[in-house]
Amino acid sequence: MIEELPVASDSAPATARDRARWAHYLANERAEAAVYRHLAARREGEERDILLALADAEGRHEAHWLALLGGEPERLPRASASTRLLGWMARRFGSIFVLALAQQAETRSPYDDDPHATPAMRADEKIHSEVVRGLAAAGRRRLSGTFRAAVFGANDGLVSNLALVMGIGATGVDARIVLFSGIAGLLAGALSMGAGEFVSVRSQRELLEATEPNNFGDDVLPDLDLDQNELALIYRARGLGDAEATARARLVIETARTADRAVPYRRPPEGADTHEVVGSAFSAALSSFLFFASGAIIPVLPWLFGLQGLAAVLVALALVGVALLGTGAAVGLLSGAPPLRRGLRQLGIGFGAAAVTYVLGLLFGVAGI
């Protein structure tokens, strides 16, 4: 049985346009509930319960529009294209990107200006946006740094090599020189990124090794005085209070004295292995190299396949434009910003850099393209 929700006061009779709008709302509410159920099927524990609760809330909204329509309409319209896209992605991926898109969708509620929506429904929609934001934020925190490095590394390759080939191409030199310059820029940039990442990660690991506790003096722990021992100073140097440091030092010394003296005593490792958190310097370098190169190869493709002159420039701009829109949209989704706006911003930045080098190439070139 459908529970009829309170409706905002509106004495005017419902028009055909009103009923069509209610039917559209009904279709969207059903589709959105299905999105949350599909996402819940891929989750466990608290996240699953939250998603199912969101689906139930959409079901309450669905019941409201059904009550206004007087039952199931003979012909239900299709849900909006964005909601259908969300459903398609939720069925196949169930990823952080679906939640990020759902977060954007929940902020665009049509109920704010509709007199037939109840205040509770309007409040639900605003709260849903914050709930989905929280779920998406948890997913963003779990998202691996490798993906972030892939997006930003590829974007660096796109922008830097596009600017390079635009500048060289604008000088009017032979197409083979543009191609060679683009490949040289790809290798130089990728090698620089890889070397920089290797040095960065390696230096961080060495810094951790220099600051982490070691077992240099463990073999003499059994000989320390319980009442006046230097081990407590170590724990105080790490930030513990005097009493806590002394208690911990006494426990360690007592444990060392009861251990087998036939072999040098070694304390068990303390805390997590921060080296694993930092990762391998070689893996980081290889990833940076490949990510940069994957973006930097795109502006070179027209010349690689034999195009030259204005045709090569236009094709390069088209290819890079699509890629910049994609990387910008991905960054927007990860940060909770509108994907299209971030994609257009990324496109403007990339094309702006290319325009500067292109104009410089025209000014100092041997001939116009």
Coordinates of C-alpha atoms in Angstrom, one line a residue:
M1 CA 0.0 0.0 0.0
I2 CA 1.3 3.4 -1.0
E3 CA 1.8 5.8 1.9
E4 CA 0.7 9.3 0.8
L5 CA 3.1 12.0 1.9
P6 CA 1.9 15.5 2.7
V7 CA 1.7 17.7 -0.3
A8 CA 2.5 21.4 -0.4
S9 CA -0.8 23.4 -0.5
D10 CA -1.8 24.1 -4.1
S11 CA -5.5 24.6 -4.8
A12 CA -5.0 24.8 -8.6
P13 CA -6.1 21.5 -10.3
A14 CA -3.3 19.5 -11.9
T15 CA -2.7 20.2 -15.6
A16 CA -1.5 17.8 -18.2
R17 CA 1.9 19.4 -17.9
D18 CA 2.0 18.8 -14.2
R19 CA 1.1 15.1 -14.6
A20 CA 3.8 14.8 -17.3
R21 CA 6.4 16.3 -14.9
W22 CA 5.3 14.0 -12.1
A23 CA 5.7 11.0 -14.3
H24 CA 9.2 12.2 -15.2
Y25 CA 10.0 12.6 -11.5
L26 CA 8.7 9.1 -10.9
A27 CA 10.9 7.6 -13.6
N28 CA 13.9 9.4 -12.3
E29 CA 13.3 8.4 -8.7
R30 CA 13.0 4.7 -9.7
A31 CA 16.2 4.9 -11.7
E32 CA 18.1 6.6 -8.9
A33 CA 16.9 4.0 -6.4
A34 CA 18.2 1.3 -8.8
V35 CA 21.6 3.1 -9.0
Y36 CA 22.0 3.0 -5.2
R37 CA 20.9 -0.7 -5.1
H38 CA 23.4 -1.6 -7.8
L39 CA 26.1 0.2 -5.8
A40 CA 25.1 -1.4 -2.6
A41 CA 25.4 -4.9 -4.2
R42 CA 29.1 -4.2 -4.6
R43 CA 29.7 -2.9 -1.1
E44 CA 29.7 -4.5 2.4
G45 CA 29.0 -3.3 5.9
E46 CA 28.2 0.3 6.7
E47 CA 28.5 1.5 3.1
R48 CA 26.1 -1.1 1.9
D49 CA 23.5 -0.1 4.6
I50 CA 23.9 3.6 3.7
L51 CA 23.3 3.0 0.0
L52 CA 20.3 0.8 0.7
A53 CA 18.9 3.6 3.0
L54 CA 19.3 6.1 0.1
A55 CA 17.5 3.7 -2.2
D56 CA 14.6 3.5 0.4
A57 CA 14.4 7.3 0.5
E58 CA 14.1 7.5 -3.2
G59 CA 11.3 4.9 -2.9
R60 CA 9.4 7.2 -0.5
H61 CA 9.7 10.0 -3.1
E62 CA 8.5 7.6 -5.8
A63 CA 5.4 6.8 -3.6
H64 CA 4.7 10.5 -3.4
W65 CA 4.5 11.0 -7.2
L66 CA 2.5 7.8 -7.6
A67 CA 0.0 9.1 -5.1
L68 CA -0.3 12.4 -7.0
L69 CA -0.7 10.5 -10.3
G70 CA -3.4 8.3 -8.8
G71 CA -1.4 5.1 -9.5
E72 CA 0.9 3.7 -12.1
P73 CA 0.7 5.8 -15.3
E74 CA -0.2 4.0 -18.6
R75 CA 3.0 5.2 -20.2
L76 CA 6.0 6.0 -18.0
P77 CA 8.6 8.3 -19.7
R78 CA 12.3 7.4 -19.7
A79 CA 14.5 8.6 -16.9
S80 CA 16.9 11.5 -17.8
A81 CA 20.0 10.6 -19.8
S82 CA 22.3 11.4 -16.9
T83 CA 20.4 9.1 -14.6
R84 CA 20.4 6.3 -17.2
L85 CA 24.2 6.8 -17.6
L86 CA 24.6 6.5 -13.8
G87 CA 22.6 3.3 -13.8
W88 CA 24.6 1.8 -16.7
M89 CA 27.9 2.6 -14.9
A90 CA 26.6 1.3 -11.5
R91 CA 25.7 -2.0 -13.1
R92 CA 29.1 -2.5 -14.7
F93 CA 31.6 -0.7 -12.6
G94 CA 30.3 0.4 -9.2
S95 CA 33.3 2.7 -8.8
I96 CA 34.2 6.0 -7.2
F97 CA 33.3 7.7 -10.4
V98 CA 29.7 6.6 -10.1
L99 CA 29.5 8.1 -6.6
A100 CA 31.1 11.3 -7.8
L101 CA 28.6 11.7 -10.6
A102 CA 25.8 10.8 -8.2
Q103 CA 27.1 13.5 -5.9
Q104 CA 26.8 16.0 -8.7
A105 CA 23.3 14.8 -9.6
E106 CA 22.0 15.1 -6.0
T107 CA 23.0 18.8 -6.0
R108 CA 20.7 19.6 -8.9
S109 CA 17.4 18.8 -7.4
P110 CA 14.3 20.0 -9.3
Y111 CA 12.2 20.0 -6.2
D112 CA 13.3 23.3 -4.8
D113 CA 11.0 25.2 -7.2
D114 CA 8.2 22.7 -7.5
P115 CA 5.2 23.4 -5.3
H116 CA 4.0 19.8 -5.5
A117 CA 7.2 18.5 -3.8
T118 CA 7.0 18.4 0.0
P119 CA 9.5 20.2 2.3
A120 CA 10.7 16.8 3.5
M121 CA 11.5 15.8 0.0
R122 CA 13.5 18.9 -0.7
A123 CA 15.4 18.4 2.6
D124 CA 16.0 14.7 1.6
E125 CA 17.6 15.7 -1.6
K126 CA 20.0 18.2 0.0
I127 CA 21.0 15.7 2.7
H128 CA 21.4 13.0 0.0
S129 CA 24.0 15.2 -1.6
E130 CA 26.1 15.3 1.6
V131 CA 25.7 11.6 2.3
V132 CA 26.9 10.7 -1.2
R133 CA 29.7 13.2 -0.8
G134 CA 30.8 11.4 2.3
L135 CA 30.8 8.0 0.6
A136 CA 32.6 9.4 -2.4
A137 CA 35.2 11.0 -0.1
A138 CA 35.9 7.7 1.5
G139 CA 36.4 6.2 -1.9
R140 CA 38.7 9.0 -2.9
R141 CA 40.8 8.4 0.1
R142 CA 41.1 4.8 -0.8
L143 CA 42.0 5.6 -4.4
S144 CA 45.5 4.6 -5.1
G145 CA 48.2 7.2 -5.8
T146 CA 49.0 5.4 -9.0
F147 CA 45.8 6.5 -10.6
R148 CA 46.4 10.1 -9.6
A149 CA 49.9 9.9 -11.0
A150 CA 48.5 8.5 -14.2
V151 CA 46.1 11.4 -14.7
F152 CA 48.6 14.1 -13.8
G153 CA 51.5 12.5 -15.6
A154 CA 49.6 12.0 -18.8
N155 CA 48.3 15.6 -18.6
D156 CA 51.9 16.9 -18.2
G157 CA 52.9 14.9 -21.3
L158 CA 50.0 16.2 -23.3
V159 CA 50.5 19.9 -22.5
S160 CA 54.3 20.0 -22.7
N161 CA 54.6 18.1 -26.0
L162 CA 51.7 19.8 -27.6
A163 CA 53.4 23.2 -26.9
L164 CA 56.7 21.8 -28.2
V165 CA 55.4 20.5 -31.5
M166 CA 53.2 23.6 -32.0
G167 CA 56.2 25.9 -31.5
I168 CA 58.4 23.8 -33.8
G169 CA 55.7 23.3 -36.4
A170 CA 54.9 27.0 -36.6
T171 CA 58.5 27.8 -37.7
G172 CA 57.7 26.1 -41.0
V173 CA 60.5 23.5 -40.8
D174 CA 60.3 20.1 -42.5
A175 CA 57.7 17.7 -41.0
R176 CA 60.5 15.2 -40.1
I177 CA 62.1 17.8 -37.8
V178 CA 58.8 18.3 -36.1
L179 CA 58.4 14.6 -35.6
F180 CA 62.0 14.2 -34.3
S181 CA 61.4 17.2 -31.9
G182 CA 58.2 15.6 -30.6
I183 CA 59.9 12.3 -30.0
A184 CA 62.8 14.0 -28.4
G185 CA 60.5 16.0 -26.2
L186 CA 58.6 12.8 -25.2
L187 CA 61.8 10.9 -24.2
A188 CA 63.3 13.9 -22.5
G189 CA 60.2 14.7 -20.5
A190 CA 59.5 11.0 -19.6
L191 CA 63.1 10.4 -18.6
S192 CA 63.1 13.6 -16.5
M193 CA 59.8 12.6 -14.8
G194 CA 61.1 9.1 -14.2
A195 CA 64.5 10.3 -12.8
G196 CA 62.8 12.9 -10.6
E197 CA 60.4 10.4 -9.2
F198 CA 63.2 7.9 -8.6
V199 CA 65.2 10.5 -6.7
S200 CA 62.2 11.7 -4.8
V201 CA 61.1 8.3 -3.6
R202 CA 64.6 7.1 -2.9
S203 CA 65.4 10.2 -0.9
Q204 CA 62.2 9.7 1.1
R205 CA 63.1 6.1 1.9
E206 CA 66.6 7.2 3.0
L207 CA 65.0 9.9 5.2
L208 CA 62.8 7.3 6.8
E209 CA 65.7 5.0 7.4
A210 CA 67.5 7.8 9.1
T211 CA 64.6 8.7 11.4
E212 CA 63.2 5.2 12.2
P213 CA 64.2 3.3 15.3
N214 CA 66.8 0.6 14.8
N215 CA 68.2 -2.3 16.9
F216 CA 71.7 -0.9 17.1
G217 CA 71.9 -1.2 21.0
D218 CA 69.5 -4.1 21.5
D219 CA 72.2 -6.6 22.5
V220 CA 73.1 -4.5 25.6
L221 CA 69.5 -4.0 26.9
P222 CA 69.8 -6.9 29.4
D223 CA 72.7 -5.1 31.1
L224 CA 70.9 -1.8 31.7
D225 CA 69.9 -0.8 35.2
L226 CA 66.2 -1.0 35.8
D227 CA 66.1 2.1 37.9
Q228 CA 68.5 4.3 36.1
N229 CA 68.5 3.3 32.5
E230 CA 69.1 5.2 29.3
L231 CA 66.4 3.4 27.3
A232 CA 63.8 5.7 28.8
L233 CA 65.6 8.7 27.3
I234 CA 65.0 7.1 23.8
Y235 CA 61.2 7.0 24.4
R236 CA 61.2 10.5 25.8
A237 CA 63.1 11.7 22.7
R238 CA 60.2 10.1 20.6
G239 CA 57.7 12.2 22.4
L240 CA 56.5 10.1 25.4
G241 CA 56.1 11.6 28.8
D242 CA 58.6 10.8 31.6
A243 CA 56.4 8.3 33.4
E244 CA 55.2 6.5 30.3
A245 CA 58.8 6.4 28.9
T246 CA 60.1 4.9 32.1
A247 CA 57.4 2.3 32.3
R248 CA 57.9 1.2 28.7
A249 CA 61.7 1.1 29.2
R250 CA 61.4 -1.1 32.3
L251 CA 59.1 -3.5 30.4
V252 CA 61.5 -3.8 27.5
I253 CA 64.5 -4.4 29.8
E254 CA 62.6 -7.1 31.8
T255 CA 61.6 -8.8 28.5
A256 CA 65.2 -8.7 27.3
R257 CA 66.5 -10.2 30.6
T258 CA 64.1 -13.2 30.3
A259 CA 65.1 -13.9 26.7
D260 CA 67.6 -16.5 25.6
R261 CA 71.1 -15.0 26.2
A262 CA 72.7 -17.5 23.8
V263 CA 71.8 -15.1 20.9
P264 CA 71.9 -11.3 20.9
Y265 CA 68.5 -9.9 22.0
R266 CA 66.5 -8.0 19.3
R267 CA 63.4 -6.0 20.0
P268 CA 60.3 -6.8 17.8
P269 CA 59.7 -4.2 15.1
E270 CA 57.6 -1.2 16.2
G271 CA 54.8 0.2 14.0
A272 CA 54.1 -0.3 10.3
D273 CA 56.6 -0.6 7.6
T274 CA 56.6 3.0 6.3
H275 CA 58.8 1.9 3.4
E276 CA 55.9 0.0 2.0
V277 CA 53.8 3.1 2.2
V278 CA 56.3 5.1 0.2
G279 CA 56.7 2.3 -2.4
S280 CA 59.5 1.3 -4.6
A281 CA 61.7 4.0 -6.2
F282 CA 62.0 1.9 -9.4
S283 CA 58.3 1.3 -9.7
A284 CA 57.5 4.9 -9.2
A285 CA 60.1 6.0 -11.8
L286 CA 58.8 3.5 -14.3
S287 CA 55.2 4.6 -13.7
S288 CA 56.0 8.2 -14.2
F289 CA 57.9 7.5 -17.4
L290 CA 55.0 5.5 -18.9
F291 CA 52.3 8.0 -17.7
F292 CA 54.1 11.0 -19.2
A293 CA 55.0 9.2 -22.4
S294 CA 51.4 8.0 -22.9
G295 CA 50.3 11.7 -22.9
A296 CA 53.2 13.0 -24.8
I297 CA 52.8 10.6 -27.8
I298 CA 49.4 12.0 -28.7
P299 CA 50.5 15.3 -30.1
V300 CA 53.1 13.6 -32.2
L301 CA 50.7 11.1 -33.9
P302 CA 49.8 13.3 -36.9
W303 CA 53.4 13.7 -37.9
L304 CA 54.1 10.0 -37.1
F305 CA 51.5 9.0 -39.6
G306 CA 52.7 11.3 -42.4
L307 CA 50.6 14.4 -42.0
Q308 CA 52.3 17.8 -42.2
G309 CA 51.6 21.5 -42.2
L310 CA 48.2 22.9 -41.1
A311 CA 46.5 19.5 -41.3
A312 CA 48.9 18.0 -38.8
V313 CA 48.4 20.9 -36.5
L314 CA 44.6 20.7 -36.6
V315 CA 44.6 16.9 -36.0
A316 CA 47.0 17.3 -33.1
L317 CA 44.8 19.9 -31.5
A318 CA 41.7 17.7 -31.9
L319 CA 43.4 14.6 -30.4
V320 CA 44.9 16.5 -27.5
G321 CA 41.7 18.4 -27.0
V322 CA 39.8 15.2 -26.4
A323 CA 42.5 13.9 -24.1
L324 CA 42.6 17.1 -22.1
L325 CA 38.9 17.0 -21.7
G326 CA 39.1 13.5 -20.5
T327 CA 41.9 14.1 -17.9
G328 CA 40.3 17.3 -16.7
A329 CA 36.9 15.5 -16.2
A330 CA 38.7 12.7 -14.3
V331 CA 40.4 15.2 -12.0
G332 CA 37.0 17.0 -11.6
L333 CA 35.3 13.7 -10.6
L334 CA 38.1 12.9 -8.1
S335 CA 37.8 16.3 -6.5
G336 CA 34.0 16.5 -6.5
A337 CA 33.9 19.4 -9.0
P338 CA 31.8 19.5 -12.1
P339 CA 33.6 17.3 -14.7
L340 CA 32.7 19.4 -17.7
R341 CA 34.0 22.6 -16.1
R342 CA 37.3 21.0 -15.1
G343 CA 37.6 19.5 -18.5
L344 CA 37.1 22.8 -20.2
R345 CA 39.6 24.5 -17.8
Q346 CA 42.2 21.8 -18.6
L347 CA 41.5 22.3 -22.3
G348 CA 42.0 26.1 -21.9
I349 CA 45.3 25.7 -20.1
G350 CA 46.7 23.2 -22.6
F351 CA 45.6 25.2 -25.7
G352 CA 46.8 28.4 -24.0
A353 CA 50.3 27.0 -23.6
A354 CA 50.3 25.7 -27.2
A355 CA 49.1 29.1 -28.5
V356 CA 52.0 30.9 -26.8
T357 CA 54.6 28.6 -28.4
Y358 CA 52.8 28.6 -31.7
V359 CA 53.0 32.4 -31.9
L360 CA 56.6 32.4 -30.9
G361 CA 57.3 29.8 -33.7
L362 CA 55.6 32.1 -36.2
L363 CA 57.6 35.1 -35.0
F364 CA 61.0 33.4 -35.2
G365 CA 60.2 30.8 -37.9
V366 CA 61.6 30.5 -41.4
A367 CA 58.1 30.4 -42.9
G368 CA 54.5 30.3 -41.9
I369 CA 52.6 27.0 -42.0

